[in-house]
Amino acid sequence: MGTPVARIRHLADHSGSEVRLQGWVTHLRSKGKIAFVVLRDGTGICQCVASVRDVSEEVFERICGLAHESAVEVVGVVKEDSRAPGGFEIGISDIRLIQGAEGYPIGRKEHGIEFLLEHRHLWMRHRRPWATLRVRDEVIKAVRDFYYDRDFVLIDSPILTPAACEGTSTLFETDYFNDKAYLSQSGQLYLEPACLAFEKVYCLGPTFRAEKSKTRRHLTEFWMVEPEVAWADLDEIMRLAEDFVAYIVERVLENRREELTILERDTSKLENLTTPFPRLSYDEAAEILTREENVARAKEAGAPPFEPGSDLGAMDETILGDLYGKPVMIHRYPVEVKAFYMEPDPNDPSRALCVDMIAPEGYGEIIGGSQRIYDHDLLLERIEEHGLAREAFQWYLDIRRYGGVPHAGFGMGIERMVAWLCGVHHLREVIPYPRTLQRIYP
Ligand code: 4AD
Ligand code: MG
């Protein structure tokens, strides 16, 4: 049947036998009569060695002339070698060029980030992006397992919508057969009815915000996972949120060590994130932020000072995120700085029953959530106060007329989570094709 095709991650299964490897040349070095080809496939890298003793002169010449990133098929014997990356080396007996790569634009020299993003379609093959996107894959698998194991039902929310969820200032508008439609900012409004059918639901999909700010924490297209739970109150979803985050961190540490090593992530900062996570009310957080040393820290960083009563800025989140060396949950923000659908706190109606989870190390808010208003008239009042079109929300009001119950949920930004886990500074590097204020190519 000929020589079997092997993948680099599974070379141990083929130790001592001849295999065919299909991949790309990431590095080439020749020394007299020996050539070393570092081959990459989708699963890892492996050193292949050719010697003029074992291959014809023609094959040897062909190897020495290979361009970086050429696609090749190598035939050779798998040899155990503890010094080689991955523990195995291939002794090449033959090589076939599938396609060359003369003039491949990404070199070994330092490129600027804009150049790399302009070549995202190629840059993806390189070590850091490869490791980052494999962590992302594990995060999404962990998200699905977490909810599946807890009896949540996946409800896919629509992307084209007639109404705003998270304020009208970041809406992407599009023409919908002579009507207006908006790209979804959040699946939440569509999950709320679904939680009256299934009790525990979640969605995971792309969301869109016309963010005009250019920051490391904002994309215009990002992925969000949102659970929504019937009968739940704020405390219950705070517990769900901390269990969820701790679970994802644990899964990534368990299954993506190699990738975190490639990324040079200091994993000690991710170990032992035991629950419960610390909780601070907005008022307690405000007190901390107005302490002299924190005012000075913000000033030094050139950030605007925290104003009690206002939403937290990026610097405020960084300060709070640094307090405990693990995520912190800030709850009960002033009603005015939060979305229209949040239930007011019965003990102090100027505060919303909401929570933001803030990650350490400057990654900011990774989760935002709340208990939802379930009284019909109060919700209608809020829709009108926020200047939202009542007609577009009739269906949403309906679930406050027909068997509504208290319910709560939250949203976690996948990219914020992945960036923190990977220790990657900017969100644009943790999504395959980033979309920002200045980028829609490739
Ligand atoms: O806090 P947000 O705006 O909450 C909602 O959208 C709620 N409707 C969610 C819910 O309760 N079901 O967004 C939730 C999370 C943020 O905490 C952040 O992690 C992420 O989404 N996020 C962004 N990520 C990348 N780029 C942006 N522009 C983001 N905006 C929010
Ligand atoms: Mg938020």
XYZ file of C-alpha atoms and ligand atoms in Angstrom:
474
model
C 0.000 0.000 0.000
C 3.015 2.330 -0.092
C 4.392 4.444 2.751
C 1.749 5.724 5.209
C 1.195 9.460 5.702
C 1.983 10.514 9.282
C 1.338 13.747 11.161
C 4.106 15.266 13.232
C 2.233 15.196 16.536
C 1.788 11.432 16.180
C 5.290 10.420 15.100
C 5.689 8.288 18.209
C 3.241 5.811 16.641
C 5.683 5.335 13.757
C 9.019 5.128 15.557
C 11.513 3.124 13.494
C 9.352 2.922 10.362
C 9.215 4.797 7.118
C 6.539 7.507 6.749
C 5.474 10.239 4.386
C 5.183 13.713 5.908
C 3.246 16.453 4.152
C 4.129 19.975 5.192
C 5.996 23.214 4.706
C 9.648 24.097 4.988
C 10.065 26.558 7.833
C 13.832 26.469 8.085
C 16.685 25.103 6.021
C 20.361 24.731 6.816
C 23.047 22.777 5.026
C 26.505 21.893 6.222
C 28.698 20.200 3.625
C 27.077 16.893 2.867
C 24.190 17.214 5.327
C 21.020 19.318 5.053
C 18.576 20.010 7.875
C 14.990 20.808 6.927
C 12.646 21.922 9.676
C 9.243 20.822 8.470
C 5.942 22.122 9.775
C 2.566 20.489 9.397
C -0.731 21.456 10.997
C 0.219 19.701 14.218
C 3.792 20.762 14.943
C 7.364 20.948 13.690
C 9.964 18.289 13.102
C 13.569 18.209 11.961
C 14.295 16.173 8.839
C 17.876 15.356 7.883
C 19.230 14.537 4.431
C 22.706 13.178 3.830
C 24.391 12.706 0.468
C 25.098 9.176 1.645
C 21.362 8.329 1.677
C 19.911 10.346 -1.198
C 20.945 10.974 -4.762
C 22.852 14.112 -5.603
C 19.831 15.383 -7.492
C 17.558 15.009 -4.452
C 20.187 16.637 -2.225
C 20.450 19.615 -4.588
C 16.668 19.909 -4.674
C 16.549 20.058 -0.876
C 19.242 22.733 -0.662
C 17.343 24.899 -3.143
C 14.006 24.847 -1.284
C 12.495 28.243 -0.524
C 11.202 28.996 2.950
C 7.480 27.983 3.141
C 7.592 25.664 0.119
C 5.064 22.832 0.355
C 6.726 19.424 0.205
C 6.215 15.748 0.796
C 9.062 14.011 2.586
C 9.651 10.264 2.791
C 11.922 8.968 5.522
C 12.421 6.851 8.605
C 11.291 8.109 12.034
C 14.165 8.058 14.537
C 13.892 8.784 18.206
C 16.172 11.649 19.204
C 15.778 13.264 22.589
C 17.590 16.431 21.411
C 15.188 17.054 18.511
C 12.103 19.224 19.020
C 9.236 16.815 19.647
C 11.696 13.970 20.346
C 11.873 12.595 16.782
C 13.878 13.184 13.650
C 13.269 12.021 10.076
C 16.062 10.588 7.969
C 15.062 11.752 4.493
C 15.115 9.215 1.676
C 13.085 11.224 -0.818
C 11.380 14.584 -1.136
C 8.802 15.909 -3.578
C 8.129 19.593 -4.127
C 4.390 20.331 -4.218
C 4.707 24.099 -4.628
C 7.630 26.448 -4.160
C 7.424 29.795 -2.356
C 10.012 32.071 -3.993
C 9.776 35.593 -2.610
C 7.697 34.589 0.444
C 7.176 37.991 2.067
C 7.543 37.161 5.745
C 11.200 36.798 6.593
C 13.143 36.041 9.678
C 13.771 39.713 10.376
C 11.470 41.701 12.647
C 8.372 42.944 10.870
C 6.030 45.623 12.198
C 2.612 44.476 13.389
C 0.818 46.308 10.546
C 2.900 44.424 7.965
C 2.095 41.132 9.666
C -1.626 41.911 9.847
C -1.597 42.895 6.178
C -0.238 39.385 5.572
C -2.461 37.661 8.115
C -3.302 34.976 5.535
C 0.373 33.932 5.594
C 1.383 35.028 9.091
C -1.101 32.507 10.480
C 1.415 29.749 9.700
C 4.034 31.129 12.028
C 4.642 29.920 15.583
C 3.016 32.619 17.705
C -0.216 32.995 15.714
C -0.416 29.233 15.397
C -0.122 28.783 19.172
C -2.598 31.593 19.874
C -5.258 30.217 17.555
C -4.848 26.752 19.043
C -5.503 28.225 22.496
C -8.590 29.935 21.058
C -9.800 26.607 19.686
C -9.398 25.016 23.133
C -11.272 27.899 24.787
C -14.235 27.437 22.455
C -14.255 23.678 23.012
C -14.163 24.279 26.784
C -17.045 26.778 26.523
C -19.213 24.238 24.720
C -18.322 21.417 27.105
C -18.990 23.589 30.157
C -22.540 24.426 29.096
C -23.316 21.027 27.620
C -22.276 19.341 30.891
C -24.601 21.651 32.824
C -27.722 20.994 30.711
C -27.700 24.299 28.852
C -29.246 24.291 25.360
C -27.454 26.121 22.542
C -29.717 28.733 20.950
C -28.224 30.468 17.926
C -29.219 34.115 17.910
C -29.682 36.074 14.669
C -26.999 38.381 13.281
C -29.356 40.648 11.332
C -31.613 42.371 13.842
C -34.190 45.176 13.880
C -33.068 46.708 17.210
C -30.124 47.718 19.395
C -29.117 45.784 22.509
C -26.087 47.666 23.812
C -26.809 51.305 22.989
C -27.271 52.991 19.633
C -23.849 54.590 19.313
C -22.012 51.464 18.126
C -24.566 50.061 15.666
C -23.602 48.849 12.205
C -26.557 49.653 9.998
C -27.370 47.911 6.768
C -30.114 48.114 4.169
C -32.628 45.307 4.512
C -34.870 45.387 1.434
C -35.562 49.106 1.891
C -35.776 48.745 5.636
C -33.045 49.208 8.206
C -31.333 46.320 9.913
C -28.416 46.230 12.329
C -25.643 43.723 12.884
C -26.146 42.122 16.273
C -24.266 43.649 19.223
C -25.289 40.755 21.494
C -27.553 37.706 21.329
C -28.991 38.418 24.780
C -32.406 39.763 23.804
C -33.058 36.594 21.794
C -31.892 34.326 24.582
C -34.301 35.755 27.123
C -37.403 34.299 25.394
C -35.498 31.037 24.885
C -34.778 30.706 28.609
C -38.542 30.613 29.181
C -38.609 27.569 26.868
C -35.450 25.721 27.993
C -34.576 27.453 31.301
C -30.820 27.279 30.714
C -29.592 28.450 27.308
C -26.515 29.974 25.724
C -25.347 31.371 22.426
C -21.886 31.667 20.938
C -21.301 33.698 17.836
C -19.915 36.814 16.221
C -21.110 40.192 17.455
C -20.481 43.601 15.968
C -19.832 47.044 17.339
C -18.860 50.135 15.419
C -16.247 51.023 18.048
C -14.670 54.261 17.000
C -11.992 53.994 19.647
C -8.618 52.526 18.779
C -7.658 50.453 21.801
C -6.002 47.107 22.471
C -9.278 45.861 23.964
C -11.718 46.641 21.138
C -12.539 44.929 17.880
C -15.475 45.810 15.617
C -16.242 42.118 15.095
C -15.707 39.816 18.074
C -17.106 36.575 19.405
C -19.220 36.398 22.490
C -20.600 33.523 24.551
C -23.744 34.383 26.480
C -25.574 32.166 28.976
C -29.084 33.094 30.143
C -30.772 31.377 33.083
C -34.449 31.426 34.104
C -35.126 31.889 37.850
C -31.516 33.010 38.440
C -30.569 36.143 40.355
C -27.377 38.190 40.319
C -25.603 36.016 42.916
C -26.326 32.885 40.957
C -24.879 34.183 37.685
C -21.847 35.552 39.529
C -21.181 32.026 40.757
C -21.749 30.691 37.249
C -19.336 33.285 35.832
C -16.499 32.440 38.217
C -16.943 28.674 37.743
C -16.961 29.222 33.985
C -13.759 31.263 33.916
C -11.940 28.922 36.321
C -12.985 25.950 34.154
C -11.681 27.495 30.933
C -8.346 28.421 32.526
C -7.945 24.899 33.863
C -8.729 23.325 30.487
C -6.216 25.502 28.680
C -3.512 24.725 31.250
C -4.330 21.050 30.863
C -4.406 20.833 27.070
C -2.415 23.746 25.670
C 0.827 23.837 27.710
C 2.998 23.547 24.631
C 1.283 26.531 23.006
C 1.609 28.652 26.162
C 5.313 27.815 26.203
C 5.689 28.972 22.587
C 3.963 32.201 23.642
C 6.322 32.513 26.624
C 3.301 32.921 28.877
C 4.143 33.049 32.571
C 1.623 30.370 33.538
C 2.217 30.851 37.265
C -0.189 33.789 36.898
C -2.909 31.370 35.727
C -2.377 28.558 38.215
C -4.555 28.181 41.297
C -7.294 30.583 40.270
C -9.522 29.024 42.876
C -13.087 30.189 43.279
C -14.694 32.194 44.734
C -13.247 35.260 43.026
C -13.251 38.463 45.054
C -16.349 40.664 44.796
C -16.543 44.428 45.208
C -19.585 46.628 44.949
C -19.242 49.580 42.599
C -19.180 51.843 45.635
C -16.331 49.869 47.215
C -14.457 49.979 43.896
C -15.055 53.728 43.674
C -13.574 54.169 47.144
C -10.439 52.249 46.084
C -10.083 54.203 42.858
C -10.227 57.553 44.631
C -7.415 56.630 47.045
C -4.402 58.872 46.675
C -2.039 56.209 45.327
C -4.492 55.122 42.639
C -5.285 58.674 41.572
C -1.531 59.180 41.237
C -1.123 55.954 39.240
C -3.823 56.988 36.763
C -2.297 60.430 36.424
C 1.127 58.994 35.775
C -0.305 56.817 33.004
C -1.942 59.881 31.460
C -5.425 58.418 32.027
C -8.442 60.556 32.897
C -9.196 60.565 36.653
C -12.003 58.334 37.915
C -15.220 60.254 38.531
C -17.487 58.624 41.140
C -20.829 57.820 39.513
C -19.359 57.265 36.051
C -18.506 54.044 34.242
C -15.046 52.562 34.795
C -12.375 53.536 32.298
C -9.605 51.281 30.979
C -7.145 52.502 33.614
C -9.680 52.040 36.433
C -10.168 48.448 35.317
C -6.417 47.886 35.183
C -6.032 49.148 38.756
C -8.878 46.972 40.063
C -7.663 43.970 38.059
C -4.248 44.201 39.735
C -5.617 44.043 43.290
C -5.912 40.295 43.815
C -3.883 38.470 41.144
C -7.122 36.865 39.981
C -10.280 38.137 38.324
C -12.453 40.435 40.423
C -16.206 40.930 40.093
C -17.577 44.483 40.394
C -21.317 44.553 40.977
C -24.132 47.095 41.327
C -23.064 49.954 39.045
C -25.149 53.121 38.856
C -28.221 52.482 36.697
C -27.397 55.411 34.363
C -24.097 53.992 33.115
C -25.555 50.597 32.211
C -27.924 49.098 29.610
C -31.701 49.646 29.603
C -32.669 46.069 30.476
C -30.973 45.761 33.868
C -33.039 45.158 37.015
C -32.643 47.913 39.612
C -31.474 46.812 43.071
C -34.576 46.768 45.330
C -32.375 47.944 48.237
C -31.127 50.940 46.253
C -32.873 51.566 42.920
C -30.077 53.917 41.845
C -27.932 50.782 41.434
C -28.374 48.025 38.816
C -28.173 44.304 39.650
C -25.247 43.859 37.310
C -21.705 42.545 37.332
C -18.504 43.063 35.350
C -15.654 40.607 35.768
C -12.239 42.209 35.376
C -9.167 40.154 34.510
C -5.727 40.842 35.981
C -2.656 42.079 34.079
C -4.449 44.877 32.244
C -6.875 42.746 30.219
C -9.894 44.620 31.562
C -13.522 43.528 31.473
C -13.898 39.955 30.256
C -17.527 39.493 31.345
C -20.536 41.786 31.603
C -23.901 40.600 32.886
C -26.989 41.315 34.940
C -30.345 40.326 36.262
C -32.970 41.458 33.722
C -36.023 43.608 34.311
C -39.041 41.333 34.154
C -41.776 43.815 34.992
C -43.471 44.881 31.757
C -44.192 48.501 32.636
C -40.764 49.244 34.078
C -39.110 47.789 30.986
C -41.317 49.852 28.694
C -40.419 52.959 30.684
C -36.696 52.195 30.264
C -37.051 51.536 26.521
C -38.656 54.959 26.148
C -36.109 56.700 28.397
C -33.312 55.288 26.232
C -34.988 56.596 23.078
C -35.379 53.104 21.600
C -38.139 52.353 19.086
C -40.943 50.621 20.966
C -42.249 48.779 17.880
C -38.938 46.980 17.474
C -39.185 45.656 21.047
C -42.812 44.457 21.080
C -41.742 40.817 21.029
C -39.255 41.462 23.822
C -41.967 43.082 25.927
C -44.218 40.076 25.256
C -42.106 37.837 27.445
C -42.975 40.189 30.322
C -46.670 39.563 29.626
C -46.883 35.799 29.213
C -45.361 33.848 32.055
C -42.278 35.957 32.605
C -39.955 35.007 35.463
C -36.848 36.591 36.993
C -33.815 35.692 34.910
C -30.204 36.688 34.527
C -27.215 36.130 32.286
C -23.907 37.458 31.077
C -21.644 37.728 28.056
C -17.973 36.832 27.850
C -15.807 38.174 25.040
C -13.853 35.237 23.603
C -10.973 37.434 22.442
C -10.563 39.156 25.809
C -10.389 35.748 27.460
C -7.921 34.326 24.914
C -5.709 37.429 25.036
C -5.449 37.161 28.816
C -4.738 33.421 28.733
C -2.065 33.846 26.066
C -0.601 37.005 27.575
C -1.039 38.663 24.162
C -1.295 42.424 24.487
C -3.760 43.293 21.712
C -7.044 41.587 20.787
C -6.267 41.777 17.054
C -3.806 38.888 17.434
C -6.197 36.377 18.964
C -8.843 36.267 16.224
C -8.016 34.724 12.832
C -8.982 37.794 10.767
C -9.244 40.912 12.938
C -11.673 43.704 12.137
C -10.902 47.095 13.628
C -11.562 50.741 12.901
C -8.707 50.660 10.393
C -8.711 47.106 9.136
C -11.020 44.986 7.007
C -8.258 43.359 4.871
C -7.566 40.497 4.300
O -20.548 44.115 28.537
P -21.147 43.825 27.196
O -21.433 44.974 26.313
O -22.476 43.007 27.531
C -23.400 42.590 26.649
O -23.316 42.666 25.451
C -24.537 41.849 27.296
N -25.699 41.930 26.397
C -24.115 40.437 27.565
C -25.155 39.625 28.284
O -25.489 39.962 29.396
N -25.665 38.600 27.666
O -20.221 42.797 26.411
C -19.891 41.558 26.983
C -18.423 41.250 26.798
C -17.485 42.236 27.471
O -17.337 41.952 28.831
C -16.208 42.024 26.686
O -15.543 40.857 27.154
C -16.718 41.748 25.293
O -18.065 41.317 25.424
N -16.662 42.929 24.430
C -15.762 43.137 23.453
N -14.737 42.383 23.028
C -13.994 42.846 21.996
N -14.241 44.011 21.364
C -15.277 44.805 21.746
N -15.522 45.931 21.088
C -16.086 44.372 22.847
N -17.170 44.863 23.475
C -17.506 43.985 24.434
Mg -19.736 45.723 29.518
